[in-house]
PDB file of C-alpha atoms in Angstrom:
ATOM      1  CA  MET A  22      -6.142 -50.213  11.669  1.00 69.00           C
ATOM      2  CA  ARG A  23      -9.655 -49.427  10.315  1.00 81.00           C
ATOM      3  CA  ILE A  24     -10.819 -45.790  10.761  1.00 83.00           C
ATOM      4  CA  ASP A  25     -13.836 -46.748  12.841  1.00 83.00           C
ATOM      5  CA  ASP A  26     -11.689 -48.954  15.097  1.00 89.00           C
ATOM      6  CA  TYR A  27      -9.185 -46.098  15.503  1.00 92.00           C
ATOM      7  CA  ILE A  28     -11.968 -43.616  16.397  1.00 89.00           C
ATOM      8  CA  ASP A  29     -13.467 -45.960  19.007  1.00 90.00           C
ATOM      9  CA  ALA A  30     -10.028 -46.716  20.532  1.00 93.00           C
ATOM     10  CA  THR A  31      -9.017 -43.031  20.793  1.00 93.00           C
ATOM     11  CA  ASN A  32     -12.347 -42.141  22.229  1.00 90.00           C
ATOM     12  CA  GLN A  33     -12.037 -44.750  24.891  1.00 91.00           C
ATOM     13  CA  ALA A  34      -8.372 -43.970  25.752  1.00 93.00           C
ATOM     14  CA  THR A  35      -7.794 -42.645  29.306  1.00 91.00           C
ATOM     15  CA  SER A  36      -4.466 -40.805  28.873  1.00 92.00           C
ATOM     16  CA  GLN A  37      -2.924 -38.501  26.264  1.00 90.00           C
ATOM     17  CA  ASP A  38      -0.010 -40.924  25.859  1.00 92.00           C
ATOM     18  CA  ASP A  39      -2.389 -43.704  24.883  1.00 94.00           C
ATOM     19  CA  VAL A  40      -4.069 -41.389  22.396  1.00 94.00           C
ATOM     20  CA  PHE A  41      -0.783 -40.445  20.893  1.00 93.00           C
ATOM     21  CA  ALA A  42       0.394 -44.041  20.650  1.00 95.00           C
ATOM     22  CA  LEU A  43      -2.820 -44.980  18.798  1.00 96.00           C
ATOM     23  CA  PHE A  44      -2.284 -42.014  16.447  1.00 95.00           C
ATOM     24  CA  GLN A  45       1.329 -43.142  15.777  1.00 94.00           C
ATOM     25  CA  SER A  46       0.180 -46.690  14.903  1.00 94.00           C
ATOM     26  CA  ALA A  47      -2.559 -45.296  12.537  1.00 94.00           C
ATOM     27  CA  ALA A  48      -0.186 -42.949  10.842  1.00 94.00           C
ATOM     28  CA  ALA A  49       2.428 -45.717  10.494  1.00 94.00           C
ATOM     29  CA  SER A  50      -0.111 -47.868   8.596  1.00 92.00           C
ATOM     30  CA  LEU A  51      -0.032 -45.128   5.905  1.00 93.00           C
ATOM     31  CA  GLY A  52       3.737 -45.083   5.897  1.00 94.00           C
ATOM     32  CA  TYR A  53       4.398 -42.064   8.230  1.00 95.00           C
ATOM     33  CA  ASP A  54       6.635 -43.038  11.089  1.00 95.00           C
ATOM     34  CA  ARG A  55       7.435 -39.502  12.206  1.00 95.00           C
ATOM     35  CA  MET A  56       5.102 -36.739  13.301  1.00 93.00           C
ATOM     36  CA  MET A  57       4.970 -33.506  15.191  1.00 92.00           C
ATOM     37  CA  TYR A  58       1.856 -32.034  16.929  1.00 92.00           C
ATOM     38  CA  ARG A  59       2.574 -28.241  17.195  1.00 87.00           C
ATOM     39  CA  ALA A  60       0.603 -25.265  18.519  1.00 84.00           C
ATOM     40  CA  LEU A  61       0.857 -22.384  16.047  1.00 84.00           C
ATOM     41  CA  ARG A  62      -1.468 -19.631  17.348  1.00 78.00           C
ATOM     42  CA  ASN A  63      -3.677 -18.719  20.325  1.00 66.00           C
ATOM     43  CA  HIS A  64      -3.108 -21.971  22.143  1.00 57.00           C
ATOM     44  CA  PRO A  65      -1.861 -22.561  25.735  1.00 54.00           C
ATOM     45  CA  ASP A  66       1.250 -24.318  24.314  1.00 52.00           C
ATOM     46  CA  THR A  67       2.118 -21.875  21.533  1.00 46.00           C
ATOM     47  CA  SER A  68       5.406 -20.956  23.199  1.00 48.00           C
ATOM     48  CA  LEU A  69       6.646 -24.511  22.816  1.00 48.00           C
ATOM     49  CA  PRO A  70       8.208 -25.806  19.571  1.00 49.00           C
ATOM     50  CA  CYS A  71       5.933 -28.871  19.850  1.00 60.00           C
ATOM     51  CA  VAL A  72       3.408 -30.542  22.076  1.00 73.00           C
ATOM     52  CA  ALA A  73       4.060 -34.111  21.110  1.00 82.00           C
ATOM     53  CA  LYS A  74       6.480 -35.566  18.574  1.00 86.00           C
ATOM     54  CA  THR A  75       8.424 -38.420  17.176  1.00 92.00           C
ATOM     55  CA  TYR A  76      10.710 -36.164  15.019  1.00 93.00           C
ATOM     56  CA  PRO A  77      14.441 -36.699  15.735  1.00 92.00           C
ATOM     57  CA  GLU A  78      15.686 -34.591  18.632  1.00 91.00           C
ATOM     58  CA  GLU A  79      18.617 -33.443  16.505  1.00 93.00           C
ATOM     59  CA  TRP A  80      16.201 -31.959  13.988  1.00 92.00           C
ATOM     60  CA  ILE A  81      14.141 -30.184  16.656  1.00 89.00           C
ATOM     61  CA  ALA A  82      17.311 -28.556  18.078  1.00 90.00           C
ATOM     62  CA  HIS A  83      18.541 -27.565  14.595  1.00 91.00           C
ATOM     63  CA  TYR A  84      15.040 -26.250  13.708  1.00 89.00           C
ATOM     64  CA  VAL A  85      14.893 -24.034  16.781  1.00 86.00           C
ATOM     65  CA  ALA A  86      18.560 -22.847  16.556  1.00 89.00           C
ATOM     66  CA  LYS A  87      18.040 -21.829  12.932  1.00 88.00           C
ATOM     67  CA  GLY A  88      14.943 -19.794  13.728  1.00 87.00           C
ATOM     68  CA  TYR A  89      12.702 -21.940  11.484  1.00 86.00           C
ATOM     69  CA  VAL A  90       9.824 -21.783  14.032  1.00 82.00           C
ATOM     70  CA  ASP A  91       8.721 -18.526  12.418  1.00 81.00           C
ATOM     71  CA  THR A  92       9.922 -19.037   8.810  1.00 84.00           C
ATOM     72  CA  ASP A  93       9.070 -22.666   8.115  1.00 88.00           C
ATOM     73  CA  PRO A  94       6.896 -22.572   4.923  1.00 89.00           C
ATOM     74  CA  VAL A  95       4.828 -25.473   6.125  1.00 91.00           C
ATOM     75  CA  GLY A  96       4.000 -23.742   9.380  1.00 88.00           C
ATOM     76  CA  VAL A  97       3.199 -20.487   7.552  1.00 88.00           C
ATOM     77  CA  ARG A  98       0.860 -22.246   5.204  1.00 91.00           C
ATOM     78  CA  MET A  99      -0.975 -24.053   8.000  1.00 91.00           C
ATOM     79  CA  LEU A 100      -1.833 -20.740   9.573  1.00 89.00           C
ATOM     80  CA  VAL A 101      -3.749 -19.600   6.483  1.00 89.00           C
ATOM     81  CA  SER A 102      -5.066 -22.934   5.114  1.00 87.00           C
ATOM     82  CA  GLY A 103      -7.835 -25.152   6.401  1.00 86.00           C
ATOM     83  CA  LEU A 104      -6.881 -27.981   4.108  1.00 90.00           C
ATOM     84  CA  PRO A 105      -4.198 -30.697   4.423  1.00 94.00           C
ATOM     85  CA  PHE A 106      -1.296 -30.536   1.952  1.00 94.00           C
ATOM     86  CA  LEU A 107       2.004 -31.988   1.084  1.00 94.00           C
ATOM     87  CA  TRP A 108       5.126 -30.129   2.233  1.00 92.00           C
ATOM     88  CA  TRP A 109       6.420 -29.358  -1.175  1.00 90.00           C
ATOM     89  CA  GLU A 110       3.198 -27.600  -1.981  1.00 90.00           C
ATOM     90  CA  ALA A 111       4.117 -24.929   0.591  1.00 87.00           C
ATOM     91  CA  VAL A 112       7.312 -23.951  -1.249  1.00 82.00           C
ATOM     92  CA  GLN A 113       6.734 -20.916  -3.537  1.00 69.00           C
ATOM     93  CA  LYS A 114       8.752 -20.552  -6.745  1.00 58.00           C
ATOM     94  CA  GLY A 115      11.891 -18.581  -6.206  1.00 56.00           C
ATOM     95  CA  ASN A 116      11.857 -18.958  -2.428  1.00 63.00           C
ATOM     96  CA  ARG A 117      15.203 -20.625  -2.015  1.00 64.00           C
ATOM     97  CA  HIS A 118      15.058 -20.289   1.795  1.00 68.00           C
ATOM     98  CA  ALA A 119      11.940 -22.376   1.982  1.00 71.00           C
ATOM     99  CA  GLY A 120      13.442 -25.098  -0.234  1.00 77.00           C
ATOM    100  CA  THR A 121      16.510 -25.156   1.952  1.00 86.00           C
ATOM    101  CA  ILE A 122      14.398 -25.914   5.077  1.00 89.00           C
ATOM    102  CA  LEU A 123      12.738 -28.922   3.428  1.00 88.00           C
ATOM    103  CA  ASN A 124      16.164 -30.165   2.026  1.00 90.00           C
ATOM    104  CA  GLU A 125      17.568 -29.980   5.468  1.00 93.00           C
ATOM    105  CA  ALA A 126      14.648 -31.876   6.930  1.00 93.00           C
ATOM    106  CA  GLU A 127      15.221 -34.684   4.457  1.00 93.00           C
ATOM    107  CA  GLU A 128      18.879 -34.828   5.598  1.00 94.00           C
ATOM    108  CA  PHE A 129      17.574 -35.573   9.080  1.00 94.00           C
ATOM    109  CA  GLY A 130      15.387 -38.463   7.705  1.00 94.00           C
ATOM    110  CA  LEU A 131      12.127 -36.503   7.289  1.00 95.00           C
ATOM    111  CA  LYS A 132      10.909 -37.434   3.799  1.00 94.00           C
ATOM    112  CA  ASP A 133       7.651 -37.149   1.830  1.00 94.00           C
ATOM    113  CA  GLY A 134       6.167 -34.758   4.395  1.00 94.00           C
ATOM    114  CA  ALA A 135       2.449 -33.915   4.788  1.00 96.00           C
ATOM    115  CA  ALA A 136       0.676 -31.420   7.001  1.00 95.00           C
ATOM    116  CA  VAL A 137      -2.720 -31.102   8.539  1.00 95.00           C
ATOM    117  CA  PRO A 138      -3.801 -27.708   9.913  1.00 93.00           C
ATOM    118  CA  ILE A 139      -6.619 -27.605  12.536  1.00 91.00           C
ATOM    119  CA  HIS A 140      -8.288 -24.297  13.276  1.00 87.00           C
ATOM    120  CA  GLY A 141     -10.447 -23.800  16.371  1.00 80.00           C
ATOM    121  CA  PRO A 142     -12.386 -20.986  18.021  1.00 74.00           C
ATOM    122  CA  ASN A 143     -10.828 -17.570  18.677  1.00 72.00           C
ATOM    123  CA  GLY A 144      -8.206 -18.004  16.062  1.00 78.00           C
ATOM    124  CA  GLU A 145      -6.636 -21.023  17.626  1.00 82.00           C
ATOM    125  CA  CYS A 146      -4.489 -23.076  15.234  1.00 87.00           C
ATOM    126  CA  VAL A 147      -2.517 -26.285  15.702  1.00 89.00           C
ATOM    127  CA  GLY A 148      -0.608 -28.140  13.023  1.00 92.00           C
ATOM    128  CA  ILE A 149       0.380 -31.748  12.672  1.00 94.00           C
ATOM    129  CA  GLY A 150       3.250 -32.652  10.427  1.00 94.00           C
ATOM    130  CA  PHE A 151       4.042 -36.121   9.118  1.00 96.00           C
ATOM    131  CA  ALA A 152       7.097 -37.618   7.507  1.00 95.00           C
ATOM    132  CA  SER A 153       8.608 -40.926   6.566  1.00 95.00           C
ATOM    133  CA  THR A 154      12.150 -42.041   7.264  1.00 94.00           C
ATOM    134  CA  VAL A 155      11.955 -44.449   4.302  1.00 91.00           C
ATOM    135  CA  GLY A 156      10.164 -42.348   1.712  1.00 88.00           C
ATOM    136  CA  GLY A 157       8.413 -43.429  -1.465  1.00 89.00           C
ATOM    137  CA  ILE A 158       4.887 -42.600  -0.077  1.00 89.00           C
ATOM    138  CA  ASP A 159       2.011 -41.553  -2.410  1.00 86.00           C
ATOM    139  CA  GLY A 160       1.004 -38.777  -0.009  1.00 86.00           C
ATOM    140  CA  ARG A 161      -1.795 -37.448  -2.201  1.00 88.00           C
ATOM    141  CA  ALA A 162      -3.730 -40.762  -2.121  1.00 89.00           C
ATOM    142  CA  SER A 163      -3.737 -40.887   1.705  1.00 89.00           C
ATOM    143  CA  LEU A 164      -4.127 -37.196   2.491  1.00 92.00           C
ATOM    144  CA  SER A 165      -7.920 -37.257   3.300  1.00 90.00           C
ATOM    145  CA  LYS A 166      -7.548 -40.308   5.488  1.00 91.00           C
ATOM    146  CA  LEU A 167      -4.602 -38.658   7.248  1.00 93.00           C
ATOM    147  CA  GLN A 168      -6.716 -35.562   7.885  1.00 92.00           C
ATOM    148  CA  LEU A 169      -9.472 -37.595   9.502  1.00 91.00           C
ATOM    149  CA  MET A 170      -6.939 -39.340  11.753  1.00 93.00           C
ATOM    150  CA  ALA A 171      -5.281 -36.057  12.736  1.00 93.00           C
ATOM    151  CA  VAL A 172      -8.570 -34.288  13.582  1.00 92.00           C
ATOM    152  CA  GLN A 173      -9.685 -37.307  15.628  1.00 93.00           C
ATOM    153  CA  PHE A 174      -6.369 -37.386  17.417  1.00 93.00           C
ATOM    154  CA  HIS A 175      -6.558 -33.613  18.205  1.00 91.00           C
ATOM    155  CA  THR A 176     -10.105 -33.976  19.512  1.00 90.00           C
ATOM    156  CA  ALA A 177      -9.425 -36.886  21.792  1.00 91.00           C
ATOM    157  CA  TYR A 178      -6.048 -35.586  22.964  1.00 90.00           C
ATOM    158  CA  SER A 179      -7.456 -32.129  23.809  1.00 85.00           C
ATOM    159  CA  ALA A 180     -10.480 -33.597  25.607  1.00 86.00           C
ATOM    160  CA  LEU A 181      -8.162 -35.411  27.991  1.00 86.00           C
ATOM    161  CA  ALA A 182      -6.322 -32.132  28.854  1.00 75.00           C
ATOM    162  CA  GLN A 183      -9.446 -30.186  29.649  1.00 64.00           C
ATOM    163  CA  PRO A 184     -12.329 -30.634  32.106  1.00 55.00           C
ATOM    164  CA  ARG A 185     -15.526 -32.053  30.708  1.00 54.00           C
ATOM    165  CA  GLN A 186     -17.837 -29.553  29.220  1.00 52.00           C
ATOM    166  CA  LEU A 187     -20.573 -28.769  31.632  1.00 46.00           C
ATOM    167  CA  THR A 188     -23.025 -27.288  29.160  1.00 61.00           C
ATOM    168  CA  ALA A 189     -24.371 -30.016  26.886  1.00 77.00           C
ATOM    169  CA  ILE A 190     -24.323 -29.383  23.187  1.00 84.00           C
ATOM    170  CA  HIS A 191     -27.682 -29.912  21.510  1.00 89.00           C
ATOM    171  CA  LEU A 192     -28.033 -30.675  17.822  1.00 91.00           C
ATOM    172  CA  THR A 193     -31.419 -30.701  16.287  1.00 92.00           C
ATOM    173  CA  PRO A 194     -32.576 -33.808  14.366  1.00 91.00           C
ATOM    174  CA  ARG A 195     -31.966 -31.977  11.117  1.00 93.00           C
ATOM    175  CA  GLU A 196     -28.464 -30.985  12.127  1.00 93.00           C
ATOM    176  CA  ARG A 197     -27.633 -34.515  13.032  1.00 91.00           C
ATOM    177  CA  GLU A 198     -28.968 -35.754   9.814  1.00 92.00           C
ATOM    178  CA  ILE A 199     -26.871 -33.282   7.824  1.00 92.00           C
ATOM    179  CA  LEU A 200     -23.822 -34.212   9.814  1.00 90.00           C
ATOM    180  CA  LEU A 201     -24.337 -37.875   9.050  1.00 90.00           C
ATOM    181  CA  TRP A 202     -24.450 -37.155   5.295  1.00 92.00           C
ATOM    182  CA  CYS A 203     -21.349 -34.998   5.596  1.00 89.00           C
ATOM    183  CA  GLY A 204     -19.630 -37.970   7.231  1.00 85.00           C
ATOM    184  CA  ARG A 205     -20.526 -39.969   4.168  1.00 84.00           C
ATOM    185  CA  GLY A 206     -18.772 -37.386   1.950  1.00 83.00           C
ATOM    186  CA  LYS A 207     -21.894 -35.761   0.456  1.00 90.00           C
ATOM    187  CA  SER A 208     -21.732 -32.169  -0.754  1.00 92.00           C
ATOM    188  CA  SER A 209     -24.241 -29.523   0.347  1.00 93.00           C
ATOM    189  CA  TRP A 210     -26.052 -29.845  -3.031  1.00 94.00           C
ATOM    190  CA  ALA A 211     -26.281 -33.623  -2.705  1.00 93.00           C
ATOM    191  CA  ILE A 212     -27.452 -33.345   0.931  1.00 93.00           C
ATOM    192  CA  GLY A 213     -30.147 -30.860  -0.188  1.00 93.00           C
ATOM    193  CA  GLU A 214     -31.356 -33.258  -2.903  1.00 93.00           C
ATOM    194  CA  ILE A 215     -31.484 -36.197  -0.430  1.00 92.00           C
ATOM    195  CA  LEU A 216     -33.367 -34.229   2.228  1.00 93.00           C
ATOM    196  CA  HIS A 217     -35.441 -32.318  -0.283  1.00 93.00           C
ATOM    197  CA  ILE A 218     -34.317 -28.883   1.018  1.00 93.00           C
ATOM    198  CA  ALA A 219     -32.433 -26.017  -0.657  1.00 93.00           C
ATOM    199  CA  GLU A 220     -28.681 -26.097  -0.798  1.00 93.00           C
ATOM    200  CA  ASN A 221     -28.649 -22.754   1.066  1.00 92.00           C
ATOM    201  CA  SER A 222     -30.628 -24.336   3.890  1.00 93.00           C
ATOM    202  CA  VAL A 223     -27.926 -26.973   4.253  1.00 92.00           C
ATOM    203  CA  GLU A 224     -25.264 -24.310   4.429  1.00 93.00           C
ATOM    204  CA  TRP A 225     -27.290 -22.420   7.014  1.00 94.00           C
ATOM    205  CA  HIS A 226     -27.599 -25.478   9.209  1.00 93.00           C
ATOM    206  CA  LEU A 227     -23.894 -26.183   8.816  1.00 92.00           C
ATOM    207  CA  LYS A 228     -23.080 -22.708  10.095  1.00 91.00           C
ATOM    208  CA  ASN A 229     -25.225 -23.362  13.163  1.00 92.00           C
ATOM    209  CA  ILE A 230     -23.472 -26.694  13.611  1.00 92.00           C
ATOM    210  CA  PHE A 231     -20.007 -25.138  13.348  1.00 89.00           C
ATOM    211  CA  ARG A 232     -21.020 -22.516  15.923  1.00 88.00           C
ATOM    212  CA  LYS A 233     -22.408 -25.035  18.437  1.00 88.00           C
ATOM    213  CA  LEU A 234     -19.292 -27.340  18.128  1.00 87.00           C
ATOM    214  CA  SER A 235     -16.698 -24.427  17.921  1.00 83.00           C
ATOM    215  CA  VAL A 236     -15.284 -25.819  14.679  1.00 83.00           C
ATOM    216  CA  ASP A 237     -14.663 -24.416  11.211  1.00 79.00           C
ATOM    217  CA  SER A 238     -14.837 -27.467   8.863  1.00 81.00           C
ATOM    218  CA  ARG A 239     -17.130 -30.433   8.040  1.00 86.00           C
ATOM    219  CA  VAL A 240     -14.435 -32.957   8.919  1.00 84.00           C
ATOM    220  CA  THR A 241     -13.782 -31.462  12.359  1.00 82.00           C
ATOM    221  CA  ALA A 242     -17.564 -31.138  13.014  1.00 87.00           C
ATOM    222  CA  VAL A 243     -18.155 -34.785  12.213  1.00 87.00           C
ATOM    223  CA  VAL A 244     -15.241 -35.961  14.220  1.00 83.00           C
ATOM    224  CA  LYS A 245     -16.146 -33.819  17.232  1.00 83.00           C
ATOM    225  CA  ALA A 246     -19.815 -34.917  17.100  1.00 86.00           C
ATOM    226  CA  LEU A 247     -18.755 -38.571  16.978  1.00 83.00           C
ATOM    227  CA  HIS A 248     -16.390 -38.004  19.938  1.00 80.00           C
ATOM    228  CA  LEU A 249     -19.260 -36.405  21.974  1.00 80.00           C
ATOM    229  CA  GLY A 250     -21.685 -39.084  21.062  1.00 80.00           C
ATOM    230  CA  LEU A 251     -23.974 -36.731  19.206  1.00 85.00           C
ATOM    231  CA  ILE A 252     -23.951 -38.896  16.075  1.00 83.00           C
ATOM    232  CA  SER A 253     -22.881 -42.388  15.041  1.00 79.00           C
ATOM    233  CA  LEU A 254     -21.888 -43.367  11.589  1.00 67.00           C
TER     234      LEU A 254
END
């Protein structure tokens, strides 16, 4: 499924189940047939081990019984990182316990794992884990695409759980212009050159955009603006 088709389909979905099904299909196209959408901090569903999942039930039961909810190195790293990463990158040298958790996950058919943390306002953090039952995935090559899919899923899924925002978000023409170039992968320096403004001015506009959209990254800002119809790529 093409990214733009995926974004359109999830934006038009009318139920959380439909959004999750579309997300599953998109992730499967990258080789990931297992996933977990988990609230990590300051979220209404933080008390639950997961919000939506396709991980094996046996692994979930084992994970909770062993107390991995609080010690999982992948979950710990998602709390402090804003970037996607591969599971093995969360294991520090000498931390045998962390390695044990990932080895056990593989025994339950969760291989070549990847993770996408998503941070929101007021310290909110959710994490999305991906794995393959087959393995052999070049996770590094698909990580940025996986992040875009995950952020779009979270945006569309959350929107269906909450009432429509009554106060309209207004972006200035310059802010929309900067977001469009962010969506095309341009750096602040490159955007400044294109728009003939200082790099610091680009960063200032981005801070205002993040504040208005209640996000903390360019990817999330672009996805949320697309979802709200504020920009179109």
